[in-house]
DNA sequence: ATGAAAGCGCTAACAA
DNA sequence: TTGTTAGCGCTTTCAT
C-alpha cells in the first residue's frame, strides 16, 4: 500500500508546523486566512486524506454505523439496509453490515465484530431464536448507542423502532371479514417474536370483536419463508378455511403457490393476505393484499435515533411506532 | 463512551511492561508460558479488546472489506452481498457497504468513502451510467485491492468475476427455438453494460445459427426493473412476438404482468424467459424459465480474489467466469 | 524472558 | 497567529 500524504507532508512542503496544518484543515479560527488557503491547496495537490485510524485513536470515536440483520437477502431487510445506508450517507456516516442467519450464535459474533470495530453505534433486528440478550446488554454496558428495529428486544432499555403489527393485523382481518370471509385462518410465525404475537392478538381480537369464534385449528405456526407458507396451507386445508392471513408476503407467496397447485381459485374460493408489502406483492397473480410498513420512514427513524444517541443528546429512550397501511389488491 | 481496557491496564494489574502483554496476547515465542497464562486470564477478566484504531494506525491495514453495489435491495445484489458477507466472516473480515443508486456521482462518493475508511480492499459492481472510470483508477493507483463482479469495468486492470451472459443467453434462446417459438423478442438492458451486450450477442448469434433472421423491431432496450418489462412488452406487442427473452427476472415479471393484463396465455401464446433466477422466479404463475448464476460461487470467488490481493500474492490479475445454467420452468 | 524507547497520524493544551 | 509538547494504544527494534 503506497502511503498517502499526511499533515506532516503538507507541513514540510509549506515550511509550517503540522499542528498549523491540522488547524487549517479543520477551520480552526486561530489561523491566518492566507495560510489556510495555501494549506488547502497543498492538501488537494497531495491528495491528502485524513487518516481515520489516527483520528479514531485520538477521539475514540468513529463515523461508522453497524447494522445487524437476520438475513441480508430478504426483501424486507435488504430494503431497510438500503434505507439506513442512504440515510447514513446523508449524515456523513458509513455502514458496516453483519447477518446472523437467524442464529443466536452468529448474532453474538456479529455484536462482537461490531464492538471490536469500534462502531459509533449499532442498529439491529434480532434473530428468531435469540432468547438470551446478554450480548446486547454488553453493548449497553459499554455505552455504545443501540437501536432495535422490527424485531426488538423488550428486555433491553434503549431506543426501538417498531411496526404496528397489531394495527396492521386488525386492518387485514377486518378487511377480510368485510369482504364476507368467515373461516379466516392465520399462518403465523414463531411466537418467540413479539411482532408475531402482536399479529396473532390482532387476528383473534378482530375475529371476536366481529362475533366470530377463534378456531385453534385455523392457526398454524412456521417461519417467514415461502416453504412455511406451502406447509401452512397444507396443514390448514383439511379445516376448510376461506381466507389465509399470512405472517408475511413470502409466506403468502408459498401458500398461494400451494393453493394454486390444489386448483383453488383465488380470491373466489380462498383469499390470501400477507404482510410487509414486498416488491413482488404487486406482480404475482393475483396481486397480493398486504400491509405496507413505510420502510423509508423506518430506516430513517432508526438512523436518526441512533445519531441522537451518538451525539449524546440527553433524553429518555424512545420507542417509535411506524404506522401500518392496508394495501388491498386482487387476492382478497 | 466508557473506555475499555488497554494492554497498559493489563500490564499495571500484573506488574508487567505493556510490551510483554502485547507479546503474550499475540503468542510471541519470547514469553514465559506462565506469564502468558496470567496475561490471558487478566485480559479476559478486564474484557480486553484490541483497539482497531491503534493497530490500524501502526500497521496501516484494516480487516474491513468494502462493497459497492448499484442497489442493495435488488434480489441479485442483496444475495451477492449476503454471500460476500458470509465469506468475509469466515475469513475474519468485516464488511462495509455502499450503494450508488445507479448514479456515477454517488459511485464516486462511495469509492471516496471506502478509501477514506481505509478499507483493506473493495468489491464493486458498477452503476449503469458509469462511463468514466477515474475513481476506480484512483483506487488502483493507491494500490488498494479491487475486484469487480457482474458489472465490470473492462478498462481497469484488476481481478474480475464475470457471469457467462453470452452462454446463458445462448441456452435460453436455443431452448425457446427448440420449443418451437420463432418470433423471439429480446427485452434488453442498457447497452452501456457489457453484460447486456453479451446477452444481445448470444441472442442474435443463436437466432442466426438456427437460420432465423434478426428483426430489429423485436429488440427493445430498457433497465432492470419490472416497469421496464411492462414498457418493453407494450412496445413489442404490435410486432407479434411469440416469446420474450428478458434481460433479467424483474423485467420478465413486469412483462408477464403486462401480457396477462392483455389476456395472453403464457406459455401457449407467448413464452417468457428471464435471467438471474431470482427467488420469486419459482413462485410466480406460471413459474419463470430463467438462467441461474450460482450466487454463492460468485460471492466467494470475489472475496477469495480480493483476499489474495490483500495478502500480496504476486500473480497476474485474473478474470473468473461463473457458469450459467438454464432453469426451465412453466413459462416456456 | 522482559523492559525501554520510538513512532504510526492526529489533536488538545500550553507557550511564545 | 504559529510552534512545542504530549499522548491516544499498539508494535517493532534494540538493550538488558
XYZ file of C-alpha atoms (C1' of nucleotides) in Angstrom:
696
model
C 0.000 0.000 0.000
C 1.599 3.206 -1.182
C 1.209 5.528 1.763
C -0.897 8.613 1.354
C 0.111 12.147 2.314
C -0.089 13.171 5.970
C -0.355 16.574 7.579
C 3.379 16.403 8.179
C 3.990 16.068 4.447
C 1.898 19.148 3.851
C 3.696 20.981 6.642
C 7.114 20.117 5.243
C 6.209 21.367 1.771
C 4.993 24.645 3.216
C 7.565 25.124 5.936
C 4.880 25.094 8.572
C 4.345 23.060 11.674
C 1.944 20.163 11.278
C -0.313 21.491 14.028
C -0.899 24.597 11.976
C -1.831 22.409 9.059
C -4.174 20.451 11.290
C -5.854 23.661 12.393
C -6.109 24.973 8.864
C -7.767 21.809 7.659
C -10.318 21.842 10.439
C -11.204 25.523 10.025
C -9.860 26.447 13.394
C -10.301 30.214 13.920
C -6.701 30.787 15.054
C -5.156 30.516 11.641
C -4.225 33.104 9.083
C -6.555 33.171 6.121
C -3.725 33.104 3.612
C -2.050 30.243 5.428
C -5.269 28.278 5.351
C -5.574 28.759 1.628
C -2.093 27.526 0.846
C -2.633 24.570 3.151
C -5.888 23.601 1.490
C -4.308 23.944 -1.916
C -1.348 21.774 -0.981
C -3.637 19.222 0.680
C -5.568 18.948 -2.538
C -2.392 18.706 -4.550
C -1.015 15.882 -2.448
C -4.399 14.097 -2.381
C -4.389 14.383 1.356
C -6.912 12.182 3.126
C -7.223 12.299 6.903
C -6.200 9.023 8.485
C -9.248 7.519 10.192
C -7.063 5.342 12.368
C -5.288 8.344 13.799
C -8.420 10.414 14.341
C -10.171 7.380 15.747
C -7.304 6.681 18.082
C -7.347 10.198 19.409
C -11.075 10.703 19.648
C -12.093 7.103 20.372
C -14.942 7.736 18.006
C -15.721 6.515 14.530
C -18.134 7.566 11.821
C -19.335 4.057 11.170
C -22.755 2.647 11.957
C -23.159 -1.104 12.362
C -26.250 -2.949 11.152
C -27.151 -6.461 12.263
C -29.995 -8.227 10.466
C -31.133 -11.847 10.365
C -30.793 -12.204 6.568
C -29.482 -9.543 4.235
C -31.114 -11.040 1.166
C -34.696 -10.897 2.369
C -36.731 -8.256 0.613
C -37.732 -6.515 3.811
C -34.304 -6.443 5.414
C -32.454 -5.526 2.251
C -34.824 -2.579 1.818
C -34.227 -1.457 5.351
C -30.484 -1.812 4.948
C -30.782 0.245 1.784
C -32.739 2.974 3.551
C -30.385 3.002 6.500
C -27.417 3.238 4.161
C -28.927 6.160 2.299
C -29.744 7.997 5.492
C -26.346 7.277 6.996
C -24.742 8.613 3.837
C -26.690 11.847 4.108
C -25.477 12.335 7.628
C -21.842 11.543 6.955
C -21.707 8.016 8.314
C -20.568 4.801 6.699
C -22.281 1.486 7.232
C -20.887 -1.837 8.369
C -23.092 -4.866 7.935
C -23.485 -8.306 9.503
C -26.105 -11.033 9.274
C -26.962 -13.537 11.957
C -28.508 -16.040 9.538
C -31.234 -16.313 12.188
C -28.915 -17.949 14.711
C -28.142 -16.521 18.159
C -24.552 -17.784 17.928
C -23.830 -15.757 14.825
C -25.646 -12.806 16.301
C -23.317 -12.867 19.290
C -20.353 -12.929 16.926
C -21.893 -10.092 14.933
C -22.138 -7.939 18.032
C -18.565 -8.793 18.987
C -17.375 -7.862 15.500
C -19.152 -4.523 15.684
C -17.714 -3.703 19.094
C -14.279 -4.830 18.026
C -14.550 -2.486 15.050
C -15.440 0.303 17.465
C -18.537 1.357 15.528
C -20.212 4.563 16.667
C -23.471 2.710 17.206
C -25.478 -0.372 16.271
C -28.861 -0.808 14.607
C -30.194 -4.336 14.999
C -33.102 -6.678 14.333
C -32.748 -9.811 16.448
C -32.813 -13.348 15.120
C -35.819 -15.600 15.578
C -34.186 -17.805 18.168
C -32.469 -15.221 20.301
C -33.700 -15.671 23.855
C -30.679 -14.519 25.836
C -29.801 -10.867 25.420
C -26.504 -10.747 27.241
C -24.639 -9.669 24.102
C -26.866 -6.652 23.691
C -26.623 -5.854 27.379
C -22.883 -5.776 26.897
C -23.312 -3.183 24.159
C -25.302 -1.027 26.534
C -22.800 -1.509 29.359
C -20.085 -0.229 27.054
C -22.459 2.675 26.417
C -22.335 2.036 22.701
C -25.503 3.516 21.211
C -28.008 0.845 20.197
C -31.319 0.978 18.347
C -33.537 -2.033 17.701
C -35.932 -2.138 14.775
C -38.675 -4.500 13.651
C -37.621 -7.379 15.870
C -36.841 -5.666 19.118
C -35.534 -6.869 22.446
C -38.083 -5.731 25.017
C -35.769 -6.541 27.909
C -33.192 -4.020 26.735
C -33.578 -0.425 27.796
C -32.773 1.509 24.634
C -34.383 3.106 21.569
C -36.694 0.972 19.454
C -38.412 1.378 16.111
C -41.422 -0.895 15.999
C -44.021 -1.683 13.441
C -47.665 -1.516 14.301
C -48.144 -5.242 13.864
C -51.284 -5.274 15.935
C -52.943 -2.482 13.988
C -51.866 -3.998 10.691
C -53.334 -7.372 11.587
C -56.569 -5.740 12.705
C -56.861 -3.943 9.384
C -56.252 -7.097 7.369
C -58.669 -9.272 9.307
C -61.352 -6.622 9.400
C -60.972 -6.217 5.656
C -61.366 -9.966 5.148
C -64.470 -10.020 7.305
C -65.894 -7.052 5.445
C -65.340 -8.947 2.208
C -67.521 -11.729 3.556
C -64.902 -14.276 4.540
C -65.753 -16.171 7.701
C -63.301 -19.043 8.198
C -60.192 -16.902 8.330
C -57.017 -18.809 9.089
C -53.706 -17.389 10.283
C -50.375 -18.705 9.060
C -48.372 -17.273 11.936
C -44.667 -17.095 12.669
C -42.596 -18.206 15.626
C -44.152 -16.921 18.839
C -40.746 -16.105 20.257
C -41.046 -12.810 18.384
C -43.289 -10.179 19.851
C -44.294 -8.966 16.405
C -45.701 -12.404 15.687
C -47.636 -12.424 18.949
C -48.988 -8.966 18.209
C -50.262 -10.017 14.806
C -51.871 -13.062 16.400
C -53.520 -10.879 19.002
C -54.819 -8.505 16.342
C -56.192 -11.507 14.493
C -58.047 -13.041 17.448
C -59.260 -9.715 18.812
C -60.727 -8.721 15.463
C -62.444 -12.060 14.977
C -64.027 -11.829 18.409
C -64.984 -8.209 18.013
C -66.927 -9.276 14.958
C -68.622 -12.124 16.768
C -66.529 -14.817 15.117
C -65.066 -17.605 17.191
C -61.363 -18.388 17.199
C -60.728 -21.880 15.899
C -57.324 -23.084 17.074
C -57.146 -25.459 14.111
C -57.086 -22.429 11.841
C -53.873 -21.162 13.394
C -50.534 -22.671 12.380
C -47.028 -21.530 13.188
C -43.942 -21.538 10.995
C -41.225 -19.250 9.756
C -41.004 -16.362 7.313
C -40.173 -18.197 4.093
C -42.279 -19.429 1.184
C -41.838 -23.051 2.231
C -43.529 -22.240 5.515
C -46.480 -20.934 3.539
C -46.631 -24.119 1.497
C -46.506 -26.203 4.646
C -49.013 -23.975 6.435
C -51.507 -24.206 3.580
C -51.238 -27.976 3.627
C -51.958 -28.151 7.326
C -54.884 -25.760 7.064
C -56.714 -27.149 4.025
C -58.386 -30.080 5.860
C -60.102 -27.486 8.060
C -61.607 -25.616 5.116
C -60.526 -22.011 5.615
C -61.928 -19.454 3.195
C -59.147 -16.931 3.810
C -55.487 -17.060 4.825
C -53.832 -14.209 6.693
C -50.111 -14.884 6.436
C -47.395 -13.540 8.699
C -45.535 -12.039 5.755
C -45.606 -11.845 1.966
C -43.065 -14.600 1.442
C -45.262 -16.993 3.389
C -48.323 -15.760 1.488
C -46.473 -16.469 -1.747
C -45.771 -20.037 -0.723
C -49.359 -20.540 0.410
C -50.630 -19.110 -2.856
C -48.452 -21.489 -4.814
C -49.769 -24.471 -2.878
C -53.389 -23.419 -3.231
C -52.978 -22.949 -6.962
C -51.474 -26.414 -7.184
C -54.622 -27.712 -5.492
C -56.725 -25.950 -8.095
C -58.238 -23.315 -5.836
C -59.437 -20.055 -7.309
C -58.091 -17.008 -5.538
C -59.827 -14.997 -4.180
C -63.171 -16.631 -5.103
C -62.640 -19.840 -3.149
C -59.878 -18.728 -0.811
C -58.494 -15.281 -0.137
C -54.868 -14.659 0.767
C -53.351 -11.688 2.534
C -49.747 -11.073 3.527
C -47.735 -8.555 5.497
C -44.758 -6.326 4.572
C -45.703 -5.237 1.053
C -42.693 -6.846 -0.565
C -41.909 -5.656 -4.046
C -43.323 -8.777 -5.665
C -46.690 -8.487 -3.928
C -47.884 -6.358 -6.814
C -46.510 -8.642 -9.509
C -47.870 -12.022 -8.505
C -51.143 -13.270 -9.946
C -53.447 -12.440 -8.336
C -51.697 -9.435 -6.854
C -51.417 -9.749 -3.108
C -53.331 -7.840 -0.463
C -50.882 -6.915 2.260
C -49.814 -4.365 4.843
C -47.304 -1.702 3.915
C -44.867 -0.584 6.544
C -43.112 2.534 5.270
C -39.625 1.225 5.043
C -38.039 4.564 4.301
C -39.570 6.095 7.404
C -38.437 3.131 9.446
C -34.851 3.251 8.250
C -34.639 6.980 8.780
C -36.129 6.784 12.245
C -33.588 4.141 13.224
C -30.655 6.194 11.957
C -31.942 9.421 13.461
C -32.460 7.882 16.886
C -29.021 6.329 16.751
C -27.348 9.566 15.795
C -29.121 11.372 18.605
C -27.627 8.824 20.982
C -24.207 9.122 19.366
C -24.293 12.886 19.721
C -25.040 12.438 23.382
C -28.426 14.097 23.424
C -29.585 13.530 26.967
C -33.109 12.209 26.800
C -35.079 9.153 27.895
C -35.048 6.245 25.459
C -37.862 6.258 22.974
C -39.957 3.732 21.108
C -41.110 4.929 17.710
C -44.115 3.210 16.183
C -44.268 3.118 12.407
C -47.781 3.218 11.003
C -49.163 0.279 9.059
C -51.307 0.711 5.989
C -53.566 -1.881 4.411
C -52.971 -2.359 0.690
C -55.936 -4.062 -0.903
C -55.210 -5.989 -4.082
C -56.728 -8.804 -6.113
C -56.054 -11.696 -3.748
C -58.909 -10.746 -1.421
C -18.225 6.036 25.994
C -16.768 4.165 28.949
C -13.271 3.301 27.820
C -12.291 -0.302 27.526
C -9.195 -1.898 28.998
C -5.864 -1.480 27.207
C -2.701 -3.518 27.337
C -1.365 -0.960 29.776
C -4.216 -1.672 32.166
C -3.409 -5.353 31.993
C 0.293 -4.607 32.475
C -0.373 -2.445 35.530
C -2.519 -5.122 37.181
C 0.209 -7.684 36.650
C 3.252 -5.516 37.282
C 4.492 -6.172 33.794
C 5.526 -3.922 30.963
C 2.867 -3.396 28.321
C 5.170 -4.738 25.612
C 5.261 -8.064 27.392
C 1.490 -8.074 27.487
C 1.394 -7.276 23.795
C 3.692 -10.195 23.075
C 1.722 -12.549 25.281
C -1.516 -11.674 23.546
C -0.058 -12.246 20.102
C 1.559 -15.581 21.003
C 5.026 -14.237 20.515
C 7.547 -17.038 21.276
C 9.702 -14.886 23.573
C 7.371 -15.007 26.519
C 7.193 -17.217 29.548
C 4.354 -19.702 29.406
C 3.158 -18.851 32.903
C 3.292 -15.149 32.159
C 1.226 -15.688 29.060
C -1.411 -17.527 31.035
C -1.809 -14.826 33.649
C -1.957 -12.204 30.918
C -4.659 -14.047 29.020
C -6.604 -14.532 32.211
C -6.390 -10.865 33.129
C -7.259 -9.810 29.586
C -10.371 -11.905 29.803
C -11.195 -10.531 33.229
C -10.918 -6.930 32.085
C -12.824 -7.658 28.867
C -9.822 -6.534 26.924
C -10.463 -5.830 23.268
C -7.611 -4.775 20.980
C -8.100 -1.238 19.719
C -8.536 -1.357 15.935
C -7.574 2.292 15.649
C -4.227 1.675 17.266
C -3.439 -1.480 15.333
C -4.657 0.183 12.164
C -2.532 3.217 12.795
C 0.565 1.112 13.262
C 0.016 -1.375 10.501
C -1.860 0.873 8.067
C -4.062 -2.124 7.410
C -7.636 -2.917 8.295
C -9.721 -6.048 8.324
C -12.615 -4.463 6.525
C -13.798 -5.179 3.004
C -15.822 -2.558 1.157
C -18.674 -3.480 -1.172
C -20.158 -1.081 -3.700
C -23.337 -2.104 -5.493
C -25.881 -0.197 -7.572
C -28.876 -1.082 -5.368
C -28.701 -3.050 -2.142
C -32.349 -4.015 -2.211
C -32.347 -5.825 -5.544
C -32.683 -9.564 -5.186
C -29.499 -10.280 -7.088
C -27.297 -7.751 -5.348
C -28.642 -8.436 -1.890
C -27.889 -12.119 -2.403
C -24.381 -11.343 -3.508
C -23.861 -9.004 -0.569
C -25.125 -11.778 1.663
C -22.714 -14.302 0.168
C -19.814 -11.881 0.338
C -20.627 -11.117 3.954
C -20.722 -14.789 4.874
C -17.442 -15.473 3.132
C -15.797 -12.409 4.637
C -16.948 -13.540 8.056
C -15.368 -16.950 7.571
C -12.079 -15.337 6.722
C -12.075 -12.851 9.571
C -13.090 -9.733 7.694
C -15.911 -7.313 8.321
C -17.941 -5.725 5.555
C -18.662 -2.092 4.816
C -21.376 -1.356 2.305
C -22.341 1.450 -0.067
C -24.826 1.802 -2.882
C -24.531 4.063 -5.879
C -28.268 4.101 -6.611
C -27.165 3.619 -10.225
C -25.596 7.071 -10.432
C -21.925 7.718 -11.243
C -21.863 10.667 -8.823
C -22.814 8.536 -5.851
C -20.443 5.843 -7.014
C -17.580 8.309 -6.919
C -18.592 9.282 -3.390
C -18.847 5.613 -2.460
C -15.293 4.994 -3.602
C -14.092 8.056 -1.712
C -15.859 6.865 1.438
C -14.230 3.451 1.160
C -10.771 4.917 0.663
C -11.302 7.382 3.461
C -12.247 4.476 5.719
C -9.008 2.787 4.687
C -10.694 -0.490 3.785
C -8.397 -3.402 3.017
C -9.991 -3.812 -0.393
C -13.063 -3.089 -2.495
C -15.509 -5.355 -4.304
C -17.665 -3.455 -6.759
C -20.356 -3.721 -9.423
C -20.507 -0.505 -11.414
C -23.630 1.549 -11.980
C -25.434 1.572 -15.314
C -24.332 5.038 -16.277
C -20.728 4.935 -15.242
C -18.638 5.786 -18.272
C -15.612 7.438 -16.679
C -13.533 5.175 -14.504
C -11.163 7.683 -12.944
C -12.396 6.910 -9.438
C -11.535 3.249 -9.823
C -8.203 4.112 -11.387
C -7.502 6.101 -8.257
C -8.164 3.017 -6.171
C -5.632 1.106 -8.227
C -3.105 3.933 -8.040
C -3.322 3.809 -4.269
C -2.748 0.072 -4.692
C -5.903 -0.694 -2.790
C -7.025 -4.179 -3.849
C -10.063 -4.088 -6.143
C -12.302 -6.790 -7.591
C -15.186 -6.153 -9.972
C -18.107 -8.530 -10.212
C -21.120 -8.836 -12.511
C -20.851 -5.352 -13.946
C -17.163 -4.983 -14.524
C -15.000 -2.172 -15.794
C -13.071 -3.611 -18.725
C -10.714 -0.642 -18.856
C -9.408 -1.337 -15.366
C -6.583 -3.804 -14.980
C -7.625 -5.831 -11.955
C -9.450 -9.018 -10.916
C -12.950 -9.592 -12.267
C -15.710 -12.073 -11.599
C -17.960 -12.253 -14.615
C -21.088 -14.120 -15.461
C -21.336 -16.107 -18.635
C -24.001 -13.824 -20.060
C -23.312 -14.941 -23.594
C -23.594 -18.640 -22.785
C -26.703 -18.055 -20.700
C -28.408 -16.158 -23.496
C -27.497 -18.864 -25.989
C -29.030 -21.514 -23.760
C -32.256 -19.565 -23.293
C -32.732 -18.730 -26.951
C -31.822 -22.222 -28.127
C -34.332 -23.598 -25.639
C -37.035 -21.297 -26.960
C -36.277 -22.316 -30.523
C -36.332 -25.981 -29.540
C -39.749 -25.419 -28.013
C -40.984 -24.210 -31.386
C -41.007 -20.457 -30.825
C -39.975 -18.480 -33.878
C -40.615 -14.776 -33.294
C -38.397 -14.431 -30.256
C -38.071 -10.897 -28.909
C -35.419 -9.569 -26.558
C -36.209 -7.066 -23.840
C -32.623 -5.915 -23.391
C -30.947 -3.593 -20.920
C -28.788 -0.515 -21.364
C -26.025 -1.251 -23.852
C -23.527 0.671 -21.775
C -23.096 -2.547 -19.804
C -21.033 -5.277 -21.396
C -23.215 -7.956 -19.840
C -26.168 -6.551 -21.721
C -24.238 -6.528 -24.982
C -23.135 -10.106 -24.395
C -26.691 -11.277 -23.866
C -27.715 -9.458 -27.027
C -24.899 -11.108 -28.942
C -25.876 -14.530 -27.632
C -29.427 -13.826 -28.706
C -28.618 -12.770 -32.277
C -25.949 -15.435 -32.768
C -28.305 -18.188 -31.712
C -31.113 -16.947 -33.912
C -28.810 -16.841 -36.912
C -27.222 -20.163 -36.148
C -30.717 -21.621 -36.339
C -31.480 -19.929 -39.611
C -33.765 -17.323 -38.080
C -33.441 -13.692 -39.065
C -32.868 -10.945 -36.539
C -35.752 -8.485 -36.575
C -34.629 -5.189 -35.036
C -38.210 -4.398 -34.124
C -38.144 -7.353 -31.763
C -35.330 -5.833 -29.725
C -36.061 -3.121 -27.169
C -33.820 -1.592 -24.548
C -34.638 -0.516 -21.001
C -33.475 -1.006 -17.454
C -33.572 -3.840 -14.939
C -36.861 -3.146 -13.184
C -40.378 -4.523 -13.624
C -41.605 -1.277 -15.136
C -39.098 -1.682 -17.921
C -40.634 -5.078 -18.626
C -44.104 -3.575 -18.740
C -42.917 -0.893 -21.096
C -40.929 -3.365 -23.194
C -43.913 -5.668 -23.610
C -46.050 -2.758 -24.758
C -43.537 -1.749 -27.388
C -43.140 -5.303 -28.642
C -46.753 -6.441 -28.853
C -47.543 -4.651 -32.143
C -44.828 -6.792 -33.748
C -46.361 -10.064 -32.621
C -43.558 -11.864 -30.817
C -44.268 -15.412 -29.652
C -41.561 -15.373 -26.982
C -39.851 -12.757 -24.811
C -36.307 -13.198 -23.586
C -35.862 -10.593 -20.851
C -32.605 -9.171 -19.569
C -33.437 -10.188 -16.003
C -36.225 -11.715 -13.929
C -37.556 -8.398 -12.685
C -38.087 -7.275 -16.236
C -39.640 -10.647 -17.091
C -42.012 -10.176 -14.163
C -43.153 -6.817 -15.441
C -43.563 -8.178 -18.958
C -45.548 -11.116 -17.636
C -47.837 -8.797 -15.744
C -48.478 -6.724 -18.844
C -49.140 -9.749 -21.028
C -51.576 -11.172 -18.504
C -53.388 -7.866 -18.449
C -53.735 -8.151 -22.221
C -55.250 -11.597 -21.773
C -52.391 -13.609 -23.241
C -51.904 -17.197 -22.196
C -48.384 -17.976 -21.077
C -46.661 -20.003 -22.433
C -49.236 -21.110 -25.044
C -49.491 -17.784 -26.839
C -46.311 -16.125 -25.638
C -43.391 -17.584 -23.753
C -41.336 -15.573 -21.270
C -37.824 -16.215 -20.050
C -35.719 -14.172 -17.637
C -32.185 -14.110 -16.316
C -30.745 -14.301 -12.764
C -33.024 -16.891 -11.167
C -34.382 -14.525 -8.555
C -36.112 -16.168 -5.649
C -39.566 -15.275 -6.929
C -38.998 -16.874 -10.331
C -40.262 -20.153 -8.906
C -43.272 -18.619 -7.189
C -44.874 -16.615 -9.957
C -47.624 -18.162 -12.058
C -46.545 -19.540 -14.412
C -43.155 -20.178 -12.850
C -40.426 -18.464 -14.802
C -37.828 -20.056 -17.040
C -34.549 -18.314 -16.354
C -30.777 -18.623 -16.068
C -29.229 -19.400 -12.718
C -25.892 -17.839 -11.941
C -24.542 -19.529 -8.809
C -24.523 -16.589 -6.495
C -22.668 -18.331 -3.711
C -19.850 -19.264 -6.043
C -19.725 -15.724 -7.337
C -19.582 -14.102 -3.915
C -16.916 -16.497 -2.739
C -14.800 -16.011 -5.839
C -14.929 -12.242 -5.381
C -13.862 -12.438 -1.742
C -11.173 -15.011 -2.408
C -9.647 -12.993 -5.233
C -9.710 -9.880 -3.096
C -8.053 -11.567 -0.159
C -5.347 -12.944 -2.414
C -4.648 -9.378 -3.478
C -4.743 -8.115 0.096
C -2.284 -10.768 1.173
C 0.020 -9.598 -1.552
C 0.140 -12.782 -3.590
C 2.160 -11.804 -6.621
C 0.271 -13.008 -9.668
C -1.272 -11.582 -12.822
C -4.839 -10.309 -12.450
C -7.490 -12.866 -13.223
C -10.960 -12.944 -14.684
C -13.132 -15.691 -13.258
C -16.132 -16.756 -15.306
C -19.101 -18.102 -13.378
C -21.086 -20.758 -15.236
C -24.670 -20.129 -16.249
C -27.339 -22.804 -16.052
C -30.675 -22.789 -17.809
C -33.608 -23.408 -15.478
C -36.652 -24.496 -17.461
C -39.976 -23.778 -15.839
C -43.602 -23.334 -16.856
C -43.347 -20.003 -18.664
C -41.808 -21.570 -21.786
C 12.329 -13.647 29.056
C 11.410 -8.832 29.902
C 11.923 -3.745 29.619
C 12.887 0.739 27.318
C 12.355 3.797 23.559
C 10.393 5.257 19.438
C 6.835 6.206 16.250
C 2.337 5.316 13.349
C -1.013 10.406 12.273
C -3.609 13.235 14.662
C -5.311 16.941 18.082
C -5.542 19.477 22.565
C -3.210 22.286 25.868
C 0.131 25.334 26.561
C 3.936 28.507 25.300
C 5.867 32.032 22.512
C -1.034 33.621 14.618
C 2.219 29.858 15.000
C 5.155 26.332 17.303
C 6.085 22.945 21.127
C 4.942 19.104 23.790
C 2.465 15.222 24.924
C -0.361 11.288 24.339
C -4.320 8.276 22.219
C -2.961 2.184 22.044
C -0.249 -0.540 19.767
C 4.068 -2.989 17.829
C 8.920 -3.090 16.449
C 13.723 -2.725 17.455
C 17.122 -2.782 20.475
C 19.003 -3.301 25.078
C 19.193 -5.846 29.337
